[in-house]
Structures are given as structure tokens and as C-alpha cells.
mmCIF file of C-alpha atoms in Angstrom:
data_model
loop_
_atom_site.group_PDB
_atom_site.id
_atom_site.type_symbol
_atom_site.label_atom_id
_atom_site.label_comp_id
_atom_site.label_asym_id
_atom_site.label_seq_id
_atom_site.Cartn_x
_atom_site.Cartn_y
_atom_site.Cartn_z
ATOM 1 C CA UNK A 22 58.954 -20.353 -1.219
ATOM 2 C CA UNK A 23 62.003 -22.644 -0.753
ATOM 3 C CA UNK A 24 61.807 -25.886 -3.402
ATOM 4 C CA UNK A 25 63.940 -24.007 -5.754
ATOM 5 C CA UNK A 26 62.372 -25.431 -8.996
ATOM 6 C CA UNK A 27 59.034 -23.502 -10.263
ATOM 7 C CA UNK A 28 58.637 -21.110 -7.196
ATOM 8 C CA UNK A 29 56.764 -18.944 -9.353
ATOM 9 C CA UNK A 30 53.878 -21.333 -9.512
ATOM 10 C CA UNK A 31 53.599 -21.290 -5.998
ATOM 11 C CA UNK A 32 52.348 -17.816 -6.536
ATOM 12 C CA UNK A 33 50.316 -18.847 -8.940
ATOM 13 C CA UNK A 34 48.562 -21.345 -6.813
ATOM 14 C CA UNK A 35 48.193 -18.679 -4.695
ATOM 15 C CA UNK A 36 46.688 -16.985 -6.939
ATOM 16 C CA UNK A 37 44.308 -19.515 -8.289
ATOM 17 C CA UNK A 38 43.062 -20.156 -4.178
ATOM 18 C CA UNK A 39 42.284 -16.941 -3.558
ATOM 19 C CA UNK A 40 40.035 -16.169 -6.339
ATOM 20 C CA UNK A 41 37.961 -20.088 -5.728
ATOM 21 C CA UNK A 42 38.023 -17.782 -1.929
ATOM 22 C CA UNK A 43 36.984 -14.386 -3.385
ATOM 23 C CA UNK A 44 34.338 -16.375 -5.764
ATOM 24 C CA UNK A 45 32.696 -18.127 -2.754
ATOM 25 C CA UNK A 46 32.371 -15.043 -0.751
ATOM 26 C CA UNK A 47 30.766 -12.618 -3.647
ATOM 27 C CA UNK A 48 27.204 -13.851 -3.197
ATOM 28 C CA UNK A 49 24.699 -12.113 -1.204
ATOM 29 C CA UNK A 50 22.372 -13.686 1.228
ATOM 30 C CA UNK A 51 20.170 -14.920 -1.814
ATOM 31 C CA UNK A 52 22.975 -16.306 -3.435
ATOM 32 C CA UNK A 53 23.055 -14.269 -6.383
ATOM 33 C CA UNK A 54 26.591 -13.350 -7.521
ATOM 34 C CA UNK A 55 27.751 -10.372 -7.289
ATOM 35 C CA UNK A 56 30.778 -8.819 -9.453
ATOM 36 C CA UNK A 57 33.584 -6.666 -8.001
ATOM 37 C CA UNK A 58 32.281 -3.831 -10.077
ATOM 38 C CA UNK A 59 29.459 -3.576 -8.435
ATOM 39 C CA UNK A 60 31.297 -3.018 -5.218
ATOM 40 C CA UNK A 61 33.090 -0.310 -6.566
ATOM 41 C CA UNK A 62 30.501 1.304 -8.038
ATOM 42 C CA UNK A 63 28.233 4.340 -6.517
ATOM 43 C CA UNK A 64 27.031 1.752 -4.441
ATOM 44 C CA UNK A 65 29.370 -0.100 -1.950
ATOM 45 C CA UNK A 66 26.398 -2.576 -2.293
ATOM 46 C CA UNK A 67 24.587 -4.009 -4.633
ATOM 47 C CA UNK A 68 20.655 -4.724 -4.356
ATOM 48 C CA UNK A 69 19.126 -7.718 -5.251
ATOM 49 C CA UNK A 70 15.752 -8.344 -5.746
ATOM 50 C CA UNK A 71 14.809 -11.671 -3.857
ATOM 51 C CA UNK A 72 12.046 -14.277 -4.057
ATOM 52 C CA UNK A 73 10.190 -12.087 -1.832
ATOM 53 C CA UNK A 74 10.374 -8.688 -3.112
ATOM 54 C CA UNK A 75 13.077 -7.375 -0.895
ATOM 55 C CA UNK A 76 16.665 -5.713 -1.604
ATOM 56 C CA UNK A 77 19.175 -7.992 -0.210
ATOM 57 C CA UNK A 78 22.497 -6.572 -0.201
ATOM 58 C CA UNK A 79 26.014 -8.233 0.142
ATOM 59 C CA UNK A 80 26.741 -8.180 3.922
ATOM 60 C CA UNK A 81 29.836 -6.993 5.209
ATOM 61 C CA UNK A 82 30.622 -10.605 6.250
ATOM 62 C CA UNK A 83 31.014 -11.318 3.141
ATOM 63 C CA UNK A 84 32.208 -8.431 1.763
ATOM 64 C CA UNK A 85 35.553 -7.822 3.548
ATOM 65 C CA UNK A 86 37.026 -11.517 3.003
ATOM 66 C CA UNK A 87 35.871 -11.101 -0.278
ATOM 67 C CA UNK A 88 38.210 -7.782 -1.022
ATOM 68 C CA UNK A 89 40.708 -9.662 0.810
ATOM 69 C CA UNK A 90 41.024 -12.474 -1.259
ATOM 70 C CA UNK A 91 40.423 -10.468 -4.582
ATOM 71 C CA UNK A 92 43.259 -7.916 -3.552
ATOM 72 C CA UNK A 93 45.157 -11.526 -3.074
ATOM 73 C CA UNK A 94 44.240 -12.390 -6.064
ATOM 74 C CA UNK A 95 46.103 -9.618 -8.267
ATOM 75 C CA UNK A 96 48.801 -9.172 -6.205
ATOM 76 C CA UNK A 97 50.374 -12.901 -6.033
ATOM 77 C CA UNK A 98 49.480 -13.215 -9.791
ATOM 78 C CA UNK A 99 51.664 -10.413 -10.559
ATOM 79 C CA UNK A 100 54.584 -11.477 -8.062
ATOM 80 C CA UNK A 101 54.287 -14.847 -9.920
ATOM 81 C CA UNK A 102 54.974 -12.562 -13.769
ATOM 82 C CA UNK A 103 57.759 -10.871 -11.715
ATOM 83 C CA UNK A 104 59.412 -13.766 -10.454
ATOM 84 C CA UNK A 105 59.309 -15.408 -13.815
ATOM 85 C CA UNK A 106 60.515 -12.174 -15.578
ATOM 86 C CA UNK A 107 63.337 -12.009 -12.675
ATOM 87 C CA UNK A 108 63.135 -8.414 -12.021
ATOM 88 C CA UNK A 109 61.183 -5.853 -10.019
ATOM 89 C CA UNK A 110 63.332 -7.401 -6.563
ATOM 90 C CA UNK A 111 63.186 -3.721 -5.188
ATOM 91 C CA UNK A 112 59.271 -3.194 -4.824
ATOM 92 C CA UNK A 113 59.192 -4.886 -1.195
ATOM 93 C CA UNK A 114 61.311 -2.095 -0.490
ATOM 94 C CA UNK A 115 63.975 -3.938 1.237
ATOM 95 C CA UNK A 116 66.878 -1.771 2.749
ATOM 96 C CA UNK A 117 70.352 -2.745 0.934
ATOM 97 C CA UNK A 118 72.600 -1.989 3.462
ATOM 98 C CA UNK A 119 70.598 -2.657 6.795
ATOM 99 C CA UNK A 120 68.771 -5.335 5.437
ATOM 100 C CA UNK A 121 65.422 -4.336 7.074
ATOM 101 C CA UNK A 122 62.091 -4.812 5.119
ATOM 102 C CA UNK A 123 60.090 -1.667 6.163
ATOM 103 C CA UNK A 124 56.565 -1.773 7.639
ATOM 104 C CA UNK A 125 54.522 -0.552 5.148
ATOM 105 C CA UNK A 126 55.744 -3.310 3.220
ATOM 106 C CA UNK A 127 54.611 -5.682 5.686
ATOM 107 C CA UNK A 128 50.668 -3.741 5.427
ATOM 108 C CA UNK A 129 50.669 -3.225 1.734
ATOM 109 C CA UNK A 130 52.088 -6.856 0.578
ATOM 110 C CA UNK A 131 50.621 -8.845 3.196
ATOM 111 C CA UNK A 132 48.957 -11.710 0.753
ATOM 112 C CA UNK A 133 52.301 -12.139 -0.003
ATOM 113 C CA UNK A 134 54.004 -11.753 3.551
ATOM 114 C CA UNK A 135 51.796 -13.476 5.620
ATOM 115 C CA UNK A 136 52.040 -17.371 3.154
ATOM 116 C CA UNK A 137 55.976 -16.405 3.099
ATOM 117 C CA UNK A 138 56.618 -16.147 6.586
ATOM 118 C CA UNK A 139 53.984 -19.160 7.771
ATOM 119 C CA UNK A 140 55.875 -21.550 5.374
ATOM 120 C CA UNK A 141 59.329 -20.237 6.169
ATOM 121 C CA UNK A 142 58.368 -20.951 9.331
ATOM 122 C CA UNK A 143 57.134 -24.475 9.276
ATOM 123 C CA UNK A 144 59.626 -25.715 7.002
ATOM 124 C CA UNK A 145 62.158 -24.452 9.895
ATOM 125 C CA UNK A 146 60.105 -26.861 11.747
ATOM 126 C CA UNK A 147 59.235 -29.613 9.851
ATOM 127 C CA UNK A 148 62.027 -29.791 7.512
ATOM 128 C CA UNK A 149 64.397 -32.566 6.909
ATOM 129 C CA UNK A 150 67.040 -34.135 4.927
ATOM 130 C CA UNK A 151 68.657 -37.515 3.937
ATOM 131 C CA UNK A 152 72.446 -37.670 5.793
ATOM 132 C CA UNK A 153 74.617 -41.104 6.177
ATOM 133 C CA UNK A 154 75.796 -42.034 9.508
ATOM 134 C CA UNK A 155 76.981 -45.564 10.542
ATOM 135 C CA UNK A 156 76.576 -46.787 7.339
ATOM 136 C CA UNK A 157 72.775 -46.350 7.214
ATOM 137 C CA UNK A 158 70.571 -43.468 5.803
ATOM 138 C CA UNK A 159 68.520 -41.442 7.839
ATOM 139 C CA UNK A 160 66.875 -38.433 8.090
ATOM 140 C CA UNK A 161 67.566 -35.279 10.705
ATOM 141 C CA UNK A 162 66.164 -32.086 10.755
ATOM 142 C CA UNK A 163 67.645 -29.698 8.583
ATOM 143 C CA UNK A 164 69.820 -27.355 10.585
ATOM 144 C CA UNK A 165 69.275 -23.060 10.024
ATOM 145 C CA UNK A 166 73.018 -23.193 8.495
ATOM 146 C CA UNK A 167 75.244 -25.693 7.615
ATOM 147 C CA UNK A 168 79.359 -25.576 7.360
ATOM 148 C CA UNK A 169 79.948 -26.930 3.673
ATOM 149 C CA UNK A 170 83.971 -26.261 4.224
ATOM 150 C CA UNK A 171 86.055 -24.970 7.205
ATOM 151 C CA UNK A 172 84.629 -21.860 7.869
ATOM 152 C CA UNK A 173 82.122 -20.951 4.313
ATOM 153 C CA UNK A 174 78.101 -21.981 5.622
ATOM 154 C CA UNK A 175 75.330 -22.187 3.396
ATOM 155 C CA UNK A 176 72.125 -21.526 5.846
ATOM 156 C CA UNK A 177 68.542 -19.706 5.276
ATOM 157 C CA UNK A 178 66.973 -16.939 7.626
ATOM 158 C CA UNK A 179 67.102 -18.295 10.837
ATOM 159 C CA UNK A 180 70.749 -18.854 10.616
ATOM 160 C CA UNK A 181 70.940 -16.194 13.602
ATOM 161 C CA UNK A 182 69.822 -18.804 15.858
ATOM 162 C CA UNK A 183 73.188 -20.905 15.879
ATOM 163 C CA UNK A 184 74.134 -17.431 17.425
ATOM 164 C CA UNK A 185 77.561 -16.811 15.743
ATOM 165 C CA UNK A 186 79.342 -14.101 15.019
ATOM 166 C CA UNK A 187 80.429 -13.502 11.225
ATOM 167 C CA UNK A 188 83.494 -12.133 9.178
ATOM 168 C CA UNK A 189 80.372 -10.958 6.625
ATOM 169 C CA UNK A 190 77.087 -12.168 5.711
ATOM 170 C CA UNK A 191 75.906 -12.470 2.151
ATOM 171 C CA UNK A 192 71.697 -11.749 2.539
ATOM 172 C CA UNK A 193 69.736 -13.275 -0.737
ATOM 173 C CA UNK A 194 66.619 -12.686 0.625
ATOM 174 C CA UNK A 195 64.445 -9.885 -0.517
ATOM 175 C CA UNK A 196 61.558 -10.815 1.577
ATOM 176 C CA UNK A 197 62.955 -11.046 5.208
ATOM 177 C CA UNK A 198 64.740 -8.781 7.123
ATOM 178 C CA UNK A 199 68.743 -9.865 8.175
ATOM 179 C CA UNK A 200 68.710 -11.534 11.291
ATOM 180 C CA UNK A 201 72.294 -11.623 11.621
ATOM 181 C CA UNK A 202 72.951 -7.791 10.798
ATOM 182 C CA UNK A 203 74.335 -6.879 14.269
ATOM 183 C CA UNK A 204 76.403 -10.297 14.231
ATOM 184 C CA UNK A 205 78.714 -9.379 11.210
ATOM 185 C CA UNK A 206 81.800 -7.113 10.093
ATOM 186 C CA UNK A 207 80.933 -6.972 6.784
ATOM 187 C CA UNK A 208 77.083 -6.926 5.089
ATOM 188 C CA UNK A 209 76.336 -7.922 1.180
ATOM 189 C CA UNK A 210 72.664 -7.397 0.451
ATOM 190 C CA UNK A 211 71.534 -9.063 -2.688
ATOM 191 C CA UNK A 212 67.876 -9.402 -3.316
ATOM 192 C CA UNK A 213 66.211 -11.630 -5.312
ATOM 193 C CA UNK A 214 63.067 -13.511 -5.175
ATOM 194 C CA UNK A 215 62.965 -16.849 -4.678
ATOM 195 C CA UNK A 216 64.919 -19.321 -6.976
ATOM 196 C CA UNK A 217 66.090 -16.558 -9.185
ATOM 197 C CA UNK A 218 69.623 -16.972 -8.996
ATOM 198 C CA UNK A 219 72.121 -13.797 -9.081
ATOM 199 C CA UNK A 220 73.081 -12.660 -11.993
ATOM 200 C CA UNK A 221 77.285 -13.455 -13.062
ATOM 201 C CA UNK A 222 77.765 -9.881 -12.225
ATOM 202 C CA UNK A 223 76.066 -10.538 -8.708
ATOM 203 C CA UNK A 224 77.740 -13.760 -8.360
ATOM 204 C CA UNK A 225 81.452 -12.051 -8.901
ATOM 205 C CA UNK A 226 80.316 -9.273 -6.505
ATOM 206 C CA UNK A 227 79.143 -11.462 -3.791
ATOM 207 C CA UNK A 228 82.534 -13.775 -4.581
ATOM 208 C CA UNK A 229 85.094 -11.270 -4.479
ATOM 209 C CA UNK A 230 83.171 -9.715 -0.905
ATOM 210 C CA UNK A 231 83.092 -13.108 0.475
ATOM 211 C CA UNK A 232 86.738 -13.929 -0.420
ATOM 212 C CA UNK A 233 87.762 -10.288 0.955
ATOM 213 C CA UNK A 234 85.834 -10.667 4.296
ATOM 214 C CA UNK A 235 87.173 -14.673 5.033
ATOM 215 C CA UNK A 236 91.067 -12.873 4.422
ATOM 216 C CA UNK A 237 89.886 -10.726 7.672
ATOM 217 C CA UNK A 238 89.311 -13.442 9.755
ATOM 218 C CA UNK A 239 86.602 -15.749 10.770
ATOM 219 C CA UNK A 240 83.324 -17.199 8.998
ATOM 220 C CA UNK A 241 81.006 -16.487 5.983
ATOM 221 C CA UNK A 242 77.382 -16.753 5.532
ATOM 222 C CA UNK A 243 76.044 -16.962 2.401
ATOM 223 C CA UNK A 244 71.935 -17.669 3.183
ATOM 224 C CA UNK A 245 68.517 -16.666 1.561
ATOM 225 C CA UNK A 246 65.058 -18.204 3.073
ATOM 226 C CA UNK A 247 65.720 -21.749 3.340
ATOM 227 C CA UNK A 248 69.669 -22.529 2.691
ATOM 228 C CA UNK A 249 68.728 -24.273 -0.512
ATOM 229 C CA UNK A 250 69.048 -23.126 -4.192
ATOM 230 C CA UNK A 251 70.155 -18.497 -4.164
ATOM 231 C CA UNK A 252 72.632 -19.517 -0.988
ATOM 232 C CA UNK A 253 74.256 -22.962 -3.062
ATOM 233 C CA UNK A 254 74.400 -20.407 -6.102
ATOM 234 C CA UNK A 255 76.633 -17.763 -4.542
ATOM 235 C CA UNK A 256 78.554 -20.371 -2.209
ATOM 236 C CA UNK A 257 79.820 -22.207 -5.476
ATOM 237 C CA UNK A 258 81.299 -19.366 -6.894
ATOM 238 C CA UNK A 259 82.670 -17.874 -2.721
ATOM 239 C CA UNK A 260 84.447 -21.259 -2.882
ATOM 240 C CA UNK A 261 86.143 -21.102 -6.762
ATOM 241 C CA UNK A 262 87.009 -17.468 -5.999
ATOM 242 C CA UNK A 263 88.331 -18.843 -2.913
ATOM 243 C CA UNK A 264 90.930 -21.258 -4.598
ATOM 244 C CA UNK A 265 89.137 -24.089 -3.060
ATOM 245 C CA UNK A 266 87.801 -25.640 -5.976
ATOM 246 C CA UNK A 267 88.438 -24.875 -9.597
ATOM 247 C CA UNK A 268 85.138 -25.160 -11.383
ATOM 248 C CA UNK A 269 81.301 -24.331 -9.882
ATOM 249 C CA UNK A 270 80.865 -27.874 -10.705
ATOM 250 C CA UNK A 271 83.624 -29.310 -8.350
ATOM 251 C CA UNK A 272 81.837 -26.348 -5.741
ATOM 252 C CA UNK A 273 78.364 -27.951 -5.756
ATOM 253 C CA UNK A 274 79.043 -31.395 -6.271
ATOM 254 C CA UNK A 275 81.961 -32.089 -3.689
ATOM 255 C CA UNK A 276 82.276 -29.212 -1.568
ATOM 256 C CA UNK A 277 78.941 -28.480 -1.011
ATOM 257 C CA UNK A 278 75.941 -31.409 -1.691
ATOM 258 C CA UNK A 279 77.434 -33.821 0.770
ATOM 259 C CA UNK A 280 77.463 -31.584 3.649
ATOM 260 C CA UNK A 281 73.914 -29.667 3.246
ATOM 261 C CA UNK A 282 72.286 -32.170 0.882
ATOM 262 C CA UNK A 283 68.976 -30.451 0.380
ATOM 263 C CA UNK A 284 70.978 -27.666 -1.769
ATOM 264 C CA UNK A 285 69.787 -28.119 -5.126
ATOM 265 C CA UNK A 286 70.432 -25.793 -8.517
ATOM 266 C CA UNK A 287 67.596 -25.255 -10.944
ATOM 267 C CA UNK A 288 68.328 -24.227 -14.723
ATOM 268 C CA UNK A 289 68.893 -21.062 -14.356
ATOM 269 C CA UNK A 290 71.148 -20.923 -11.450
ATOM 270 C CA UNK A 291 73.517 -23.420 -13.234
ATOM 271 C CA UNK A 292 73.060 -21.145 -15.919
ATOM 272 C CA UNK A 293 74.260 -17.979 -14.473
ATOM 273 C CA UNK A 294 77.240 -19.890 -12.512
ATOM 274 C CA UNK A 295 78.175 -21.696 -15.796
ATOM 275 C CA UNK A 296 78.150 -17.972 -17.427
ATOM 276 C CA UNK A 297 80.064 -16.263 -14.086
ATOM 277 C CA UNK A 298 82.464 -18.937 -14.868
ATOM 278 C CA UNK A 299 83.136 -18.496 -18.365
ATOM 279 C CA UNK A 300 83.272 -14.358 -18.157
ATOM 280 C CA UNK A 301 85.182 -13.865 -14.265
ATOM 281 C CA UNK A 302 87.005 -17.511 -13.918
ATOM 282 C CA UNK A 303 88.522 -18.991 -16.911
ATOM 283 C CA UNK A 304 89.681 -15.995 -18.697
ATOM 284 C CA UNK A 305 91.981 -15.413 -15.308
ATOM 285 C CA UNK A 306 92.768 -19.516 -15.170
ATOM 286 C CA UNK A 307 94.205 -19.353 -19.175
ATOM 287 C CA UNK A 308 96.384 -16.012 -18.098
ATOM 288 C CA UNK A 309 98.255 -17.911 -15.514
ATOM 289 C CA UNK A 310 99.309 -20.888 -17.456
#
């Protein structure tokens, strides 16, 4: 959801809170549990003898939530095994090139939608980072996009509502739609869940586009939900393909950090930048000395 480090478990909290949710709910009126089998069995219902003599079934009360949350249940567990495995980015059904997620993935995935968009939301609200300014420390909302160098801006989702117009837009996201599609030249759609970097392949595809775009004239987006850890990934390697800096390192740590300091790298984005580096960058770096 946006802290870059263990996202998966997120899911898997998820997870956990909607079964304690489905548990609570699968008891009839007499409290007896009932099992999910027994709601999908020839009866929708199951009957319960109670302290009285009388069938008491589960009511429907009950029952709905109770699907609900088990249907929440299965599906966040196995978007948390995807998004540890790092693959199966294309089952939300995202479009590559217009960058819109269709409806029926909006009705099919919604235990996984709905928590998504409510938290992508708030931390748009709520969210904040450390910045110096006349010599103190303090803390300022953090902004939908951020210019880490003259005309390269890390941002999340919302970057649309700076309302600027773009040389081309990088889109990490596989869970929103692209805000900014009718707002750019040029459109790089690159999905991936959250904190799963790109892969070196990705990141030299999503360079070389970036560096291509910027020679047209005017700005570059890289963003993904939050402007955090997929965006910082591609942005180091935009800014070493752009001849700004000569290592990913030098990318993150001086071009980027101190103007957007909430960008962060986990493992396996350093990782896959340290790998882009050694397969795309320095083989090119010893053939020109």
C-alpha cells in the first residue's frame, strides 16, 4: 500500500482481519458455528437444533457479511503470494497503453480495491514528511509530485492535481487508472504491485523512454501510488541514463532523497537497479574510456 518495505504483509493482515470478520459472522442465532461448507451445500442454510427444539438457521444478516469477508479472505491471501512471488501484475486487467483499470475489475477485486483506494486516499491527506527550512526541521504535507531535478518529478497518483502538462509519463501503478493520460505526449505503462520494483529490463525500458521524451521538450513523470519506493526506482536509473549522475547510487542519494525525502528503496529495488547498472550502464561507461 505505499511503505515500500513488506507490502505484502499488508495483504496478509488483510487477510488475517477478514477471516477474525468472517469467523464472527458464521454463527446462527443460537450461536452454534457454522462452516462455509454448509453454506454451499444443498442447503444455502444450515439447521440447527436449539435448546428448544426448533431449526434455527443462519440469517441472511449474517450470512452476506460473512461471504463477504470469506471471499476477502482468499483473495488478499493470494494477492499477498503474488506480490511476494512478483508476478501475476496483469490479472487486475489494467490497460497498457491507456492506462485504465476496467470495471469489472473494480466488481470482481473489490476486497482488494476498496482498502487500496481508502488508504491511497488518506495518506494523500494525512501524509507528511521531514524537510529543512531556516535551519530547523519540520514537517509539511507531502506534495502529489515532487521536482527531484530541473524538470524529472517523482510523484504518486494524484500527481494530476498539480495540473501540468507532460513530455511523457512513466505509470507504475497496476492498481489505479492514469490520471494524467490526456496531460502527456508520450505514455509508459509499467505495472507492478506495490514495492516490487521493475525488473533491469523494465528499468532500461522506462530509462531510455524517459530520456527520449525529456530530448522533446518539457517534463517527466515517473509516479506509482504514493511517489515513494517503484517511482525512486525508475527515476534513479531516468537520471543515470540521463547523464545526470553516473551511478543509481549518486541518483538516490543526491539527486533525489533531499528533494522528496520520503522516497525510500527496499532490497529488492536496490537490487534490480544495482543489476540494471551492471548489465545497461557500465558495460557502455568502460567502452568510452
Amino acid at each position: 500500500m505505499g511503505t515500500v518495505h513488506g507490502v505484502w504483509l499488508k495483504y496478509v493482515a488483510l487477510s488475517g482481519l477478514s477471516y477474525v470478520g468472517y469467523s464472527m459472522f458464521m454463527k446462527n442465532d443460537a450461536g452454534a458455528k457454522i462452516t462455509l461448507f454448509d453454506l454451499l451445500g444443498h442447503n444455502t442454510t444450515r439447521r440447527m437444533v436449539g435448546n428448544e427444539g426448533k431449526d434455527e438457521n443462519l440469517p441472511v444478516w449474517r450470512m452476506i457479511p460473512a461471504l463477504v469477508l470469506g471471499y476477502s479472505t482468499i483473495l488478499n491471501a493470494a494477492i499477498a503470494i503474488l506480490f511476494k512471488l512478483e508476478i501475476g501484475m496483469g490479472i487486475l486487467g489494467k490497460n497498457k497503453k491507456l492506462g485504465t483499470v476496467p470495471l469489472w475489475s473494480y466488481i470482481l477485486f473489490f476486497p482488494f480495491h476498496v482498502p487500496t483506494i481508502l488508504y491511497t486516499n488518506i495518506h494523500l491527506l494525512l501524509g507528511t514528511q521531514k524537510i529543512e527550512k531556516d535551519g530547523k526541521v519540520i514537517r509539511e504535507r507531502v506534495p502529489p509530485a515532487s521536482e527531484v531535478q530541473p524538470g524529472w518529478w517523482v510523484g504518486g497518483c494524484h500527481s494530476d492535481q498539480l495540473g501540468k502538462d507532460w513530455a511523457g509519463v512513466i505509470d507504475l501503478t497496476v492498481e489505479f487508472p492514469e490520471s494524467c493520460i490526456n496531460h502527456t505526449r508520450a505514455y509508459l505503462s509499467i505495472p507492478t504491485w506495490d514495492g516490487v520494483p521493475a525488473t533491469p529490463e523494465q528499468l532500461e525500458e522506462a530509462a531510455t523512454f524517459a530520456f527520449n521524451a525529456s530530448q522533446q521538450g518539457g517534463d517527466i513523470l515517473v509516479h506509482c501510488a504514493h511517489g515513494r519506493g517503484r517511482s525512486t526506482t525508475v527515476m534513479c536509473a531516468c537520471l543515470v541514463k540521463a547523464g545526470l549522475f553516473r551511478t543509481w547510487e549518486e541518483a538516490f542519494e543526491q539527486g533525489i532523497k533531499p528533494h522528496r525525502p520520503v522516497c525510500k528503496l527496499n532490497k529488492r529495488m536496490k537490487q534490480n537497479l544495482a543489476a540494471w547498472q551492471e548489465k545497461f550502464v557500465n558495460p557502455r561507461n568502460k567502452k568510452g574510456q
